Short mmCIF file of C-alpha atoms in Angstrom, two decimals:
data_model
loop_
_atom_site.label_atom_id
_atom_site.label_comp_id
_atom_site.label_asym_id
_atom_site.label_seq_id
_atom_site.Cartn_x
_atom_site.Cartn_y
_atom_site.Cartn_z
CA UNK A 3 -54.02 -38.19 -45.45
CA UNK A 4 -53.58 -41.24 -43.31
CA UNK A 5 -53.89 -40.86 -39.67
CA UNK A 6 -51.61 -42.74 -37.44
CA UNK A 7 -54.54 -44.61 -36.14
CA UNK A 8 -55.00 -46.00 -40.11
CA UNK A 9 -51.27 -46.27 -40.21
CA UNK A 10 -51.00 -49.24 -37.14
CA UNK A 11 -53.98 -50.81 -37.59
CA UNK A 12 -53.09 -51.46 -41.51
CA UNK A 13 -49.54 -52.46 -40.63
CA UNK A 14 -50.47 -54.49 -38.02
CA UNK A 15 -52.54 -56.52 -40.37
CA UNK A 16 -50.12 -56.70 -43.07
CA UNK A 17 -47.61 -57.99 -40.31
CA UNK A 18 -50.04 -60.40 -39.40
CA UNK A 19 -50.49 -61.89 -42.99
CA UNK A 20 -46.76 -61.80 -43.33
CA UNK A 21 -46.15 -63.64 -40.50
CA UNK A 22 -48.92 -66.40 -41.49
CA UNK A 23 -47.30 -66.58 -44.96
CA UNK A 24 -43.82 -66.55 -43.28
CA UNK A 25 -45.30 -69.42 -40.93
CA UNK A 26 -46.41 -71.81 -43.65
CA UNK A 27 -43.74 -71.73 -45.78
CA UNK A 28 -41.47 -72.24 -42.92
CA UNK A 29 -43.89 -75.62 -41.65
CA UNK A 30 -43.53 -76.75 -45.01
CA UNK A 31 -39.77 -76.44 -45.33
CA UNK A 32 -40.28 -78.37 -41.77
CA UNK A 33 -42.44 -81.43 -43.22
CA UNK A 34 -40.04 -81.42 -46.28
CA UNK A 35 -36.85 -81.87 -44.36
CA UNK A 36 -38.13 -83.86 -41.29
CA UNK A 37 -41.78 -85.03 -41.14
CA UNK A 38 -41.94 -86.23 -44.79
CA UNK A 39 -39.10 -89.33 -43.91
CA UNK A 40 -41.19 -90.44 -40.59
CA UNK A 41 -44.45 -90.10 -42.54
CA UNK A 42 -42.55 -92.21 -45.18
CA UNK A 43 -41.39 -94.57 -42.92
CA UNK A 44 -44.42 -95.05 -40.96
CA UNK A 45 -47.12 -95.61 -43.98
CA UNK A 46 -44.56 -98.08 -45.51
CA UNK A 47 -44.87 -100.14 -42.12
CA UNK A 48 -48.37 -99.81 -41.93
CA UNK A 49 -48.58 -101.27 -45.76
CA UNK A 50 -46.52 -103.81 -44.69
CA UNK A 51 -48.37 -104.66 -41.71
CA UNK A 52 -51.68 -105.15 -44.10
CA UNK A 53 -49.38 -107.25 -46.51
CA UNK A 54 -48.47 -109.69 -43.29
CA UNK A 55 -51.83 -110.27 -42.04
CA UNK A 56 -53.63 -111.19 -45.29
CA UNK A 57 -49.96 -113.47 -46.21
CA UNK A 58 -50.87 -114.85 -42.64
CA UNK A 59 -55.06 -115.01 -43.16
CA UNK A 60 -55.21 -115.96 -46.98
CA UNK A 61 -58.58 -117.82 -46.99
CA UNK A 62 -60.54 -114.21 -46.07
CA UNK A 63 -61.88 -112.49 -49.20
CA UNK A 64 -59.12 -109.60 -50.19
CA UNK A 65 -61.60 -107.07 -51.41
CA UNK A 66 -63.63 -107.52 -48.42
CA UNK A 67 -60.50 -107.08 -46.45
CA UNK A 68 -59.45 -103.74 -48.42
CA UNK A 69 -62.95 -102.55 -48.02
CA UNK A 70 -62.42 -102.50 -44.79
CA UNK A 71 -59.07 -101.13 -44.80
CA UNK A 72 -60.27 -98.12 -46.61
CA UNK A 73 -63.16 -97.14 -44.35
CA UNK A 74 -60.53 -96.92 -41.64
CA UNK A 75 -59.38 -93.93 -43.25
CA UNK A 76 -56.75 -94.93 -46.17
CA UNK A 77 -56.82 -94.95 -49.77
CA UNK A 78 -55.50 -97.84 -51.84
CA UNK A 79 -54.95 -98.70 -55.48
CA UNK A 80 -54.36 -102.83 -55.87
CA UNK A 81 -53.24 -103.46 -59.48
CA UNK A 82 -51.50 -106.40 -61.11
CA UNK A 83 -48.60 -106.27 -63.25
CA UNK A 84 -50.98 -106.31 -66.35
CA UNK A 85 -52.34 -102.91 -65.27
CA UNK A 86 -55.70 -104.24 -64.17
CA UNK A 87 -56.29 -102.75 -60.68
CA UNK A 88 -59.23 -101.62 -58.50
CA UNK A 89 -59.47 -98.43 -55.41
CA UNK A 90 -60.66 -99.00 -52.24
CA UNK A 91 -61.14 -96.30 -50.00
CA UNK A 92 -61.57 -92.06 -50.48
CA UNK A 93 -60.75 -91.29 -54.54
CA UNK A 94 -57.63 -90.27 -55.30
CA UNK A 95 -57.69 -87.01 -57.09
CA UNK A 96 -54.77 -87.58 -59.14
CA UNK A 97 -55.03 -91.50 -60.48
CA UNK A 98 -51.72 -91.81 -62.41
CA UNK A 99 -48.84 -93.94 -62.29
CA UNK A 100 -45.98 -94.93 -63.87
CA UNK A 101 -46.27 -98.22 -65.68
CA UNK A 102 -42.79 -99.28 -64.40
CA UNK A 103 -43.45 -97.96 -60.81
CA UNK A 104 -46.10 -100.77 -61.10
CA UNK A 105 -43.76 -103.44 -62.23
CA UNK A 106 -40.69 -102.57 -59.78
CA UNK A 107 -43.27 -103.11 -57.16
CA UNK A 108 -44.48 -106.30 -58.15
CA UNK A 109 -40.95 -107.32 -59.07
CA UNK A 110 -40.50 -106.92 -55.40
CA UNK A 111 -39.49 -103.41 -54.60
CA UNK A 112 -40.78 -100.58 -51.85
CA UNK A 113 -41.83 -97.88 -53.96
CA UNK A 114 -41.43 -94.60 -51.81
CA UNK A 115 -43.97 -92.08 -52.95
CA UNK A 116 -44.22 -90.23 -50.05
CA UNK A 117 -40.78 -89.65 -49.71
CA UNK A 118 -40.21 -88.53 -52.66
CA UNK A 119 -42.81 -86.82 -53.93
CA UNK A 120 -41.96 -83.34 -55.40
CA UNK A 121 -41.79 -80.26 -52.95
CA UNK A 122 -43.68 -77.48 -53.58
CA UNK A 123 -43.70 -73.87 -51.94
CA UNK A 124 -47.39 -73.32 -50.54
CA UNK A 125 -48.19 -77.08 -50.68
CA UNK A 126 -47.61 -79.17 -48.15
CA UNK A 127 -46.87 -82.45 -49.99
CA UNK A 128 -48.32 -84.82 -46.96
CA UNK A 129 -51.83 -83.47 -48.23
CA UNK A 130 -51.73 -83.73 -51.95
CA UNK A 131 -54.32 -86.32 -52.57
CA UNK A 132 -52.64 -88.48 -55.53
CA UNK A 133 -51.52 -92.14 -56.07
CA UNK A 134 -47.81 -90.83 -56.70
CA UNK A 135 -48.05 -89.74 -53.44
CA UNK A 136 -48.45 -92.90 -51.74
CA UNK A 137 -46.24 -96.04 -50.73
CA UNK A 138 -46.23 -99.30 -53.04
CA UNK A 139 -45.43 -103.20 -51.18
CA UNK A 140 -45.74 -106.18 -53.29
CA UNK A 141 -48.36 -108.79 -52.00
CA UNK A 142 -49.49 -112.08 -53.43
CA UNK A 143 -53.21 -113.11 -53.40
CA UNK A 144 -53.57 -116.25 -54.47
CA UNK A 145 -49.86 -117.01 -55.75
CA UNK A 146 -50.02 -113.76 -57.89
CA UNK A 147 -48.25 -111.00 -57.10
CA UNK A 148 -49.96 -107.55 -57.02
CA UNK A 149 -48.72 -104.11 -56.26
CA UNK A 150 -50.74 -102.78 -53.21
CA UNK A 151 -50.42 -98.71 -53.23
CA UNK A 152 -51.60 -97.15 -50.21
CA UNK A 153 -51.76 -93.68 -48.59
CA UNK A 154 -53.79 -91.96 -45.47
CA UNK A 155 -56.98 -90.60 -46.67
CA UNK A 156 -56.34 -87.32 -45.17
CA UNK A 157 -60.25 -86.19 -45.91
CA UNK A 158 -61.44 -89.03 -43.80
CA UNK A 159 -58.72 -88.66 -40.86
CA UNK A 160 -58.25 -85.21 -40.36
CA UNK A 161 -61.16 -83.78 -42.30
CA UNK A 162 -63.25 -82.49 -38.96
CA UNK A 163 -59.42 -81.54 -37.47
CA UNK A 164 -58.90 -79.14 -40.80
CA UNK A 165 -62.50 -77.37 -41.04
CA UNK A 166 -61.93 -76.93 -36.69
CA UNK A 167 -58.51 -75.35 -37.16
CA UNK A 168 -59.65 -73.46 -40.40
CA UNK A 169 -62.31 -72.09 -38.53
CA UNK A 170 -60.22 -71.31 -35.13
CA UNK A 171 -57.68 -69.65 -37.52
CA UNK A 172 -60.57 -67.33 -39.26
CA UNK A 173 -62.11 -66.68 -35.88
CA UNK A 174 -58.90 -65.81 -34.43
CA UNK A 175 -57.58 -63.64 -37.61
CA UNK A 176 -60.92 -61.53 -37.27
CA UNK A 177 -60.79 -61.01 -33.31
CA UNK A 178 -56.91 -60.39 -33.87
CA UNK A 179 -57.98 -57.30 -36.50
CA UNK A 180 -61.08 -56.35 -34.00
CA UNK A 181 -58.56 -56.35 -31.13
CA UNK A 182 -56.21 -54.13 -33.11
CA UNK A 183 -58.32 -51.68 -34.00
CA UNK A 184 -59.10 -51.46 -30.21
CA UNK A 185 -55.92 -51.32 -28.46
CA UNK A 186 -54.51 -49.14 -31.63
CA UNK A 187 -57.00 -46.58 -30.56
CA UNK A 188 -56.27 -46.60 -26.60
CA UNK A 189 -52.68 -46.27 -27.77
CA UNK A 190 -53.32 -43.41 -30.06
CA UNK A 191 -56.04 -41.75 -28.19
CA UNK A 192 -53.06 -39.59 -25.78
CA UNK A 193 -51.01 -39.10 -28.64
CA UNK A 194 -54.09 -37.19 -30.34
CA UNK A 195 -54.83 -35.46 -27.32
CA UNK A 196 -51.19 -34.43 -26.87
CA UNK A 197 -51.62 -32.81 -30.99
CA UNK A 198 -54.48 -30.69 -29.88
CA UNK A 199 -52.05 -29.98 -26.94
CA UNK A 200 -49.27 -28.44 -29.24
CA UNK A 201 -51.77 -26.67 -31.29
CA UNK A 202 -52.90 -24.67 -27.80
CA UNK A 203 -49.43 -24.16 -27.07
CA UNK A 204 -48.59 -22.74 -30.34
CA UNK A 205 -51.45 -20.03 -29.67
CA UNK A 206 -50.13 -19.46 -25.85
CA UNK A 207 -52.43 -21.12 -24.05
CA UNK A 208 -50.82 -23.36 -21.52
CA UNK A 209 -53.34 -24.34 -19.32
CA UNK A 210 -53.15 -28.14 -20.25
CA UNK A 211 -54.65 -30.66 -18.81
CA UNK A 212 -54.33 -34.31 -20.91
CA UNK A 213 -55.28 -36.44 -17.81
CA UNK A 214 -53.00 -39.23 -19.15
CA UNK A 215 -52.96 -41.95 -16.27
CA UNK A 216 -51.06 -44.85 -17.84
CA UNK A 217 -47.24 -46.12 -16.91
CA UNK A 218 -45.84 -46.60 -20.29
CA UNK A 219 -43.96 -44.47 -22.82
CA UNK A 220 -46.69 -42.17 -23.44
CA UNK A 221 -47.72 -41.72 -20.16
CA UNK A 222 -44.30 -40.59 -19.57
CA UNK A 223 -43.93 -38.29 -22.24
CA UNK A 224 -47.56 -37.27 -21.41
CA UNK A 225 -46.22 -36.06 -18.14
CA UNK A 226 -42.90 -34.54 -19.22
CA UNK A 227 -44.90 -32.53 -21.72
CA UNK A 228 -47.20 -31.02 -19.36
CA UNK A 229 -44.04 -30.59 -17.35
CA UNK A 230 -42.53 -28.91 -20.66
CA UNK A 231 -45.55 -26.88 -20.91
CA UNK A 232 -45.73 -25.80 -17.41
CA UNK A 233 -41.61 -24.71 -17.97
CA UNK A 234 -42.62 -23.00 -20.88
CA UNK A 235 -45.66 -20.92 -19.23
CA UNK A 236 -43.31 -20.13 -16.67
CA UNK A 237 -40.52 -18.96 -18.87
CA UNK A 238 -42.89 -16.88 -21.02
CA UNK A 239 -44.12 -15.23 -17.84
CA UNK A 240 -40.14 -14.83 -16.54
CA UNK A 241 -39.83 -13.04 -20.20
CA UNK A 242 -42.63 -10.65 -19.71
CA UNK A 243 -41.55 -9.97 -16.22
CA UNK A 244 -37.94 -9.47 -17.48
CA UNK A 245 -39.39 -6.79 -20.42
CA UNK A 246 -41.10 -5.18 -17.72
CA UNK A 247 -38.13 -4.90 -15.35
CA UNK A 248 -36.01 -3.67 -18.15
CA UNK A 249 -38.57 -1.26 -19.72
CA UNK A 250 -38.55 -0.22 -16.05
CA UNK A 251 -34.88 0.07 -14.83
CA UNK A 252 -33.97 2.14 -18.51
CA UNK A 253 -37.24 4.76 -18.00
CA UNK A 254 -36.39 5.41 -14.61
CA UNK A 255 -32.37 6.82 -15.21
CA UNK A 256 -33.91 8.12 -18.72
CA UNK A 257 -36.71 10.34 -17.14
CA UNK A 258 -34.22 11.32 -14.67
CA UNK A 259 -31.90 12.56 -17.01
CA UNK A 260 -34.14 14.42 -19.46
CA UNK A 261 -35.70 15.54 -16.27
CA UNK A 262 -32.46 17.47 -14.93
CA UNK A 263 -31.30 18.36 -18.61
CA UNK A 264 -34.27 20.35 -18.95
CA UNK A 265 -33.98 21.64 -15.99
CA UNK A 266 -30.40 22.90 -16.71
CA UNK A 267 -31.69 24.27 -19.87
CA UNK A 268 -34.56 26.50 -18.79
CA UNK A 269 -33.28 27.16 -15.24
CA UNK A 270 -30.31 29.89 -16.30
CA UNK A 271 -30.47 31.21 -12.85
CA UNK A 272 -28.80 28.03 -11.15
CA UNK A 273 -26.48 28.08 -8.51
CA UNK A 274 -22.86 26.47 -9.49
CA UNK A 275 -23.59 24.09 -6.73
CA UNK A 276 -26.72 23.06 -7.94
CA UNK A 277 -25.82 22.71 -11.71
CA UNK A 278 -23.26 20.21 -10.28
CA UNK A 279 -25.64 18.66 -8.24
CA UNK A 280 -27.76 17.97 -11.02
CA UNK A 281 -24.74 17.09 -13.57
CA UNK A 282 -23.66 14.44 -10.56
CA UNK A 283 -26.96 12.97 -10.79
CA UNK A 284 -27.04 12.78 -14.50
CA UNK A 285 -23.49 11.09 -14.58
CA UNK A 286 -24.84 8.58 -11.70
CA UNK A 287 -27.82 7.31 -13.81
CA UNK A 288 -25.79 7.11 -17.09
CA UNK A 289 -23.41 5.04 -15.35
CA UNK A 290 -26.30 2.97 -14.00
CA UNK A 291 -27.49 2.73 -17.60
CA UNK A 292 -24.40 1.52 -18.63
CA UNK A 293 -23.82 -0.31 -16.01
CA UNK A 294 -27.38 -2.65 -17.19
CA UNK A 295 -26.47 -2.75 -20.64
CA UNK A 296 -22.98 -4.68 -19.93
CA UNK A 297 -25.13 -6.88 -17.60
CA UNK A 298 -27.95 -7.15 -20.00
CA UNK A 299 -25.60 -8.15 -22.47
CA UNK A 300 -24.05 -10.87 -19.96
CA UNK A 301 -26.96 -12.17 -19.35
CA UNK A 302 -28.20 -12.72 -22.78
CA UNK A 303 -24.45 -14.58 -23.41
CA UNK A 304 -24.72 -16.63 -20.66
CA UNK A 305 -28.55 -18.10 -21.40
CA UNK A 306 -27.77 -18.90 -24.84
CA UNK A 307 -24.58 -20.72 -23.70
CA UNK A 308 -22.77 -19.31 -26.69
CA UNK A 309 -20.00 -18.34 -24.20
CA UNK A 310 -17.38 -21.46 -23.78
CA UNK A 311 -15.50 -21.36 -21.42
CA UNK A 312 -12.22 -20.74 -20.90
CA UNK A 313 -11.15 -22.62 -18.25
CA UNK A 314 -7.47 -22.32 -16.91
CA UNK A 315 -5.60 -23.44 -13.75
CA UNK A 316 -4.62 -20.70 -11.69
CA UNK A 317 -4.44 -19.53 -7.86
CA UNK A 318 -8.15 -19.45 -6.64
CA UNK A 319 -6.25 -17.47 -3.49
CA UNK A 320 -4.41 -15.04 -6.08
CA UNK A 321 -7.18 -14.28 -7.29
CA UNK A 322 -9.30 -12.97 -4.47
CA UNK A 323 -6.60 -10.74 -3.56
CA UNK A 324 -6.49 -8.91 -6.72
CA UNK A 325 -10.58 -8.92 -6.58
CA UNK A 326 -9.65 -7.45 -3.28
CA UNK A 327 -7.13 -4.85 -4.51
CA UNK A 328 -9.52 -3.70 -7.16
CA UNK A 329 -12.40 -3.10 -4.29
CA UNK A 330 -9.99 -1.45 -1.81
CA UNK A 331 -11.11 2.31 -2.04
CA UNK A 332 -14.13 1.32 -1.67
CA UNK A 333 -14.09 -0.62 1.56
CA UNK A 334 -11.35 1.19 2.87
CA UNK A 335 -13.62 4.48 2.16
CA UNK A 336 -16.18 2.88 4.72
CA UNK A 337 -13.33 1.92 7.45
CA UNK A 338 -14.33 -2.07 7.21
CA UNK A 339 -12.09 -4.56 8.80
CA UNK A 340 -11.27 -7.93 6.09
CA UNK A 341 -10.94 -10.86 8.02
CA UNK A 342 -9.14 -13.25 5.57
CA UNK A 343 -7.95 -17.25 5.25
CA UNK A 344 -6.85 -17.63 2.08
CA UNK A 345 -4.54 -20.84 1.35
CA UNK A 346 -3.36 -21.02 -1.66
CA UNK A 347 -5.92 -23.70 -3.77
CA UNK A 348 -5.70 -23.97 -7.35
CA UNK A 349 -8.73 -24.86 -9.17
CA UNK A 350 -9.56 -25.42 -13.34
CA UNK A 351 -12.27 -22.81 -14.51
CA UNK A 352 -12.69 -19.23 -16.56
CA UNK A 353 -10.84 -17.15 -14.76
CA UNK A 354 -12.67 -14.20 -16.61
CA UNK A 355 -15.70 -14.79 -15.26
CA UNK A 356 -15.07 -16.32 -11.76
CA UNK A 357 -13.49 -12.81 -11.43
CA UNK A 358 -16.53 -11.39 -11.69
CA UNK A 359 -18.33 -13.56 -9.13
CA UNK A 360 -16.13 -12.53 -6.48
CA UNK A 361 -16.64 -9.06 -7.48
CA UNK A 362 -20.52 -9.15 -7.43
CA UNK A 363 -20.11 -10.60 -3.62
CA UNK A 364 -17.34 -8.62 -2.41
CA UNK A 365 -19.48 -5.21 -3.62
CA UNK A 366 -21.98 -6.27 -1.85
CA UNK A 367 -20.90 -6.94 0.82
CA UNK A 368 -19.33 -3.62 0.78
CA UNK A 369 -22.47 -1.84 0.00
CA UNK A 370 -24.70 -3.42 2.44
CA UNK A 371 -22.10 -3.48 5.40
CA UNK A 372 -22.14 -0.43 7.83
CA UNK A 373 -18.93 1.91 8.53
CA UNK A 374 -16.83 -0.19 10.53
CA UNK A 375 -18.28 -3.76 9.78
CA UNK A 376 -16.07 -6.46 9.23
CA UNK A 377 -16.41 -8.97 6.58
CA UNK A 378 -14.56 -12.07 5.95
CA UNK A 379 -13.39 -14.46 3.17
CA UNK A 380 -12.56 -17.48 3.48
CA UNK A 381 -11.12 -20.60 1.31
CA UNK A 382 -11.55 -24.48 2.22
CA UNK A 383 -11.37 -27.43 0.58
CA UNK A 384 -14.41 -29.90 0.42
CA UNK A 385 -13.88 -33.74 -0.77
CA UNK A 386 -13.32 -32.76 -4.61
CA UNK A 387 -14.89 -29.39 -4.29
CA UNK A 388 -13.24 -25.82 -2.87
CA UNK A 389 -15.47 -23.42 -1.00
CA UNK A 390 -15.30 -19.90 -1.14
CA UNK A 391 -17.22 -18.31 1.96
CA UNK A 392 -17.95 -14.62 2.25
CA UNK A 393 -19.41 -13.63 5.17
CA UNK A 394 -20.46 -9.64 6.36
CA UNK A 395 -22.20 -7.78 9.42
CA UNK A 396 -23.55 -6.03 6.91
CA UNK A 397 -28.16 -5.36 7.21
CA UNK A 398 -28.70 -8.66 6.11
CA UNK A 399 -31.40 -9.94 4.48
CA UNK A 400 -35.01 -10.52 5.37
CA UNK A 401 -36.01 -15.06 5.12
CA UNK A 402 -39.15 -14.11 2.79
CA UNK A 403 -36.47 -12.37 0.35
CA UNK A 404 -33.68 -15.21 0.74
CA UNK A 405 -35.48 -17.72 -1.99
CA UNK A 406 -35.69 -14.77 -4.50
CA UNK A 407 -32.21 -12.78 -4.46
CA UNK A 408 -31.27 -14.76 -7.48
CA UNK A 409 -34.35 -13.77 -9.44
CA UNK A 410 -33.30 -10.93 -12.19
CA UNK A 411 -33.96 -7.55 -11.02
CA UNK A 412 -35.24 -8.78 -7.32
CA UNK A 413 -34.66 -6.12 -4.72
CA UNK A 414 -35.20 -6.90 -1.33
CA UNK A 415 -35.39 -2.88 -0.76
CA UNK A 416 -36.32 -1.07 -3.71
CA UNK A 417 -35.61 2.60 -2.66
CA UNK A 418 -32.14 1.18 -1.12
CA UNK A 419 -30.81 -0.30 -3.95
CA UNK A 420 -31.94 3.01 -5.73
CA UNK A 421 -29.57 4.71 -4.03
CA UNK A 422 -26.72 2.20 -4.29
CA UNK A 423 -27.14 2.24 -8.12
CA UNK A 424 -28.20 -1.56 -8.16
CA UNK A 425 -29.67 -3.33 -11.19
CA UNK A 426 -30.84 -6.47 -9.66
CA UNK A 427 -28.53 -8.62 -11.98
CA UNK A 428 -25.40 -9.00 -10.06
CA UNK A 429 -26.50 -11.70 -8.08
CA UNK A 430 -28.42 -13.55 -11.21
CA UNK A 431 -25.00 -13.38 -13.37
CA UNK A 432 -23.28 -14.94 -10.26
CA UNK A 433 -25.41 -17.50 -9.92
CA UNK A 434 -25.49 -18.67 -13.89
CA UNK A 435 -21.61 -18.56 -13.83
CA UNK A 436 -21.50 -20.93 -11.00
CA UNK A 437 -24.02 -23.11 -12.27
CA UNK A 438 -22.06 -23.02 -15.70
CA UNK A 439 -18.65 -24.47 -13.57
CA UNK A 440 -21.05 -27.11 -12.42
CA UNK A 441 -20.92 -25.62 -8.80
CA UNK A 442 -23.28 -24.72 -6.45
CA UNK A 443 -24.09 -21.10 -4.38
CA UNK A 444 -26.34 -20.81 -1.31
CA UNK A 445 -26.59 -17.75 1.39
CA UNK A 446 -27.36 -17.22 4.65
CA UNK A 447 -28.42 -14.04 6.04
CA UNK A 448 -30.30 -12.53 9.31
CA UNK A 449 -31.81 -8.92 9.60
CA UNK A 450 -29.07 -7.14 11.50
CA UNK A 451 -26.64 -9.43 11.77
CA UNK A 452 -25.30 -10.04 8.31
CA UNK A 453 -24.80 -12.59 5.36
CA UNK A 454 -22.48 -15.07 4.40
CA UNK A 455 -22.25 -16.67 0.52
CA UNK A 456 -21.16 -19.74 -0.15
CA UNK A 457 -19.75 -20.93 -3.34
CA UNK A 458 -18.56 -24.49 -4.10
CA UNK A 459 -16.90 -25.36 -7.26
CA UNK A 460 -14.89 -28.27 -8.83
CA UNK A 461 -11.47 -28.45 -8.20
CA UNK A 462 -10.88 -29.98 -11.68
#
């Protein structure tokens, strides 16, 4: 199986060979189409140029001259119109020519070689060593006229240039590959760590610790999945807290009832009074039961945000009032005063469930307030945001409990909440509704004194 170290280094290289392949076919394309002419152009002066100055310096020996000529660093082929010719300079590799290329020259024509001198893909034609590929001028030595045939003689000129470039270009092809396999690693070194990371997570353990210092993309996702893994350690302990607190909350009402069932069973000689007693308890810790079941199963809708909402415009106002009308035996039972300011605002939400928000405030508020308290509800409108406030001089709650009342199954007083029938969800089902409007909820609360909700919430 190929690792993805195996997998970047190899592509890499093929890229690289690509690339050179990609680069010389595109140089040559470059010397056919615009080099080739100016080379053309430039040898055919320079032929020219050697034509003048023996026309202009006839009595010095023409061999001796082309010697010369050719140990400069160009190759030339003098031949006369009967075919007899001799080379000066570097060999050509390729030594034929067209008969009538010969004669057109010494008939007085510029035979372009150079110029036109068959492409090919891999070759570039400047470098093909052959007397085709070379420019022909007419020049007369000693009232004959000769065909001189000349081209650079590219072994001699850039001979030392091509084995220095051939050799940067094989130094620099093996450092490149070297290099590669260098950096490839350092890239691939977190990413391996990060596998042995998801292998520990997929057996529980979350204690990670990839000590990934580096700015890029995988330093990022280096830290968001140690972040991810921290969330998840944290989740799977919120999950075995949450078993707990369930296994707990159902065993308690459970023992209680088969506790007082028995009781009523093998106890024949009960008062009426206390067989009600102890029927009244059973009915108060079904209810309970049932009671954390709906929630439960509230709960477990809202997390999985399978439940869409709903949303509707209505009266936010209206809709207090009948929360309000709903409670009213209950704090009209306990003689509290309802201080309310409630202009009519309508928002865009679920209805349904914002319903129940006001309920889970409004009973508590009821439940923790005193006979006689007051509490008060109030409506406001913020920028592009209403507020709901809910405020009772109720016990209030303790500052060390504040940053946990929207834990599941937090009680800030165990035994009291026993007796008021609480789950410990009311406040965590609020608090996921709101979040699920895109609002916000915060509280404020002082032992004795009371506490006061706040709810903001998009208008639209």
């Amino acid at each position: 199986m190929k690792t993805l170290y195996s997998r970047i280094v190899i592509t890499t290289i093929w890229i690289m060979m690509l690339s050179s392949v990609i680069a010389f076919v595109l140089s040559n394309v470059y010397y056919q189409y615009n080099l080739k002419p100016f080379n053309d152009q430039k040898i055919t002066a320079m032929a020219y140029d050697i034509e003048s100055f023996y026309k202009q310096n006839p009595d010095i020996d023409v061999d001796s001259y082309l010697t010369h000529m050719g140990k400069l660093g160009y190759q030339i082929y003098l031949v006369n119109a009967d075919g007899a010719g001799a080379f000066y300079g570097g060999e050509f590799r390729g030594k034929n020519i067209d008969p009538e290329v010969i004669q057109q020259v010494v008939s007085g024509q510029t035979y372009h070689g150079i110029l036109n001198f068959p492409s090919k893909l891999f070759i570039t034609g400047f470098f093909d060593n052959d007397l085709m590929n070379s420019i022909g001028v007419p020049i007369s030595i000693q009232g004959v006229t000769y065909a001189l045939f000349l081209r650079p003689d590219v072994t001699v000129q850039f001979g030392e240039m091509r084995i220095f470039f051939s050799i940067i270009m094989l130094i620099s092809f093996l450092l490149s590959i070297l290099l590669v396999g260098i950096i490839t690693r350092h890239i691939v070194k977190p990413i391996v760590r990060l596998t042995e990371a998801t292998k520990r997570i997929s057996q529980g353990k979350y204690d990670l610790k990839l000590n990934v210092k580096r700015r890029d993309e995988i330093g990022k996702l280096a830290n968001h999945f140690s972040h991810m893994a921290k969330g998840l350690e944290q989740l799977e302990q919120m999950r075995q807290e949450f078993v707990s607190n369930v296994s707990h909350e159902i065993q308690s009402p459970l023992a209680s009832i088969q506790g007082f069932s028995q009781t009523l069973q093998t106890s024949p000689g009960l008062s009426e009074e206390q067989r009600q007693h102890y029927l009244s308890i059973i009915e108060d810790e079904s209810r309970r039961m049932s009671q954390l079941s709906k929630q439960l199963l509230m709960l477990a809708s809202l997390d999985k945000e399978e439940h869409i909402l709903e949303k509707t415009t209505f009266d936010l106002a209206a809709q207090i009032k009948q929360v309000l009308s709903v409670t009213e035996w209950s704090w009209r039972s306990k003689d509290l005063a309802i201080d309310l300011e409630l202009p009519s605002l309508f928002i865009y939400g679920d209805q349904q469930l914002l319903h129940q928000v006001w309920i889970n405030l409004i009973t508590n508020c009821v439940k923790f307030t005193d006979v006689g308290g007051t509490i008060s509800i109030r409506i406001y409108r913020q920028d592009d945001h209403c507020g709901v406030e809910i405020s009772d001089t109720g016990i209030g709650i303790a500052q060390s409990d504040l940053p946990h009342i929207f834990n599941r199954f937090y009680k800030a007083d165990a035994a009291r909440n026993r007796k008021e029938t609480s789950t410990g969800l009311g406040l965590s089902i609020t608090k996921k509704i709101v979040d699920l409007h895109q609002g916000h909820i915060e509280v404020e609360s002082e032992l004795g004194k009371g506490t006061t909700f706040r709810v903001l919430l998009p208008v639209v």
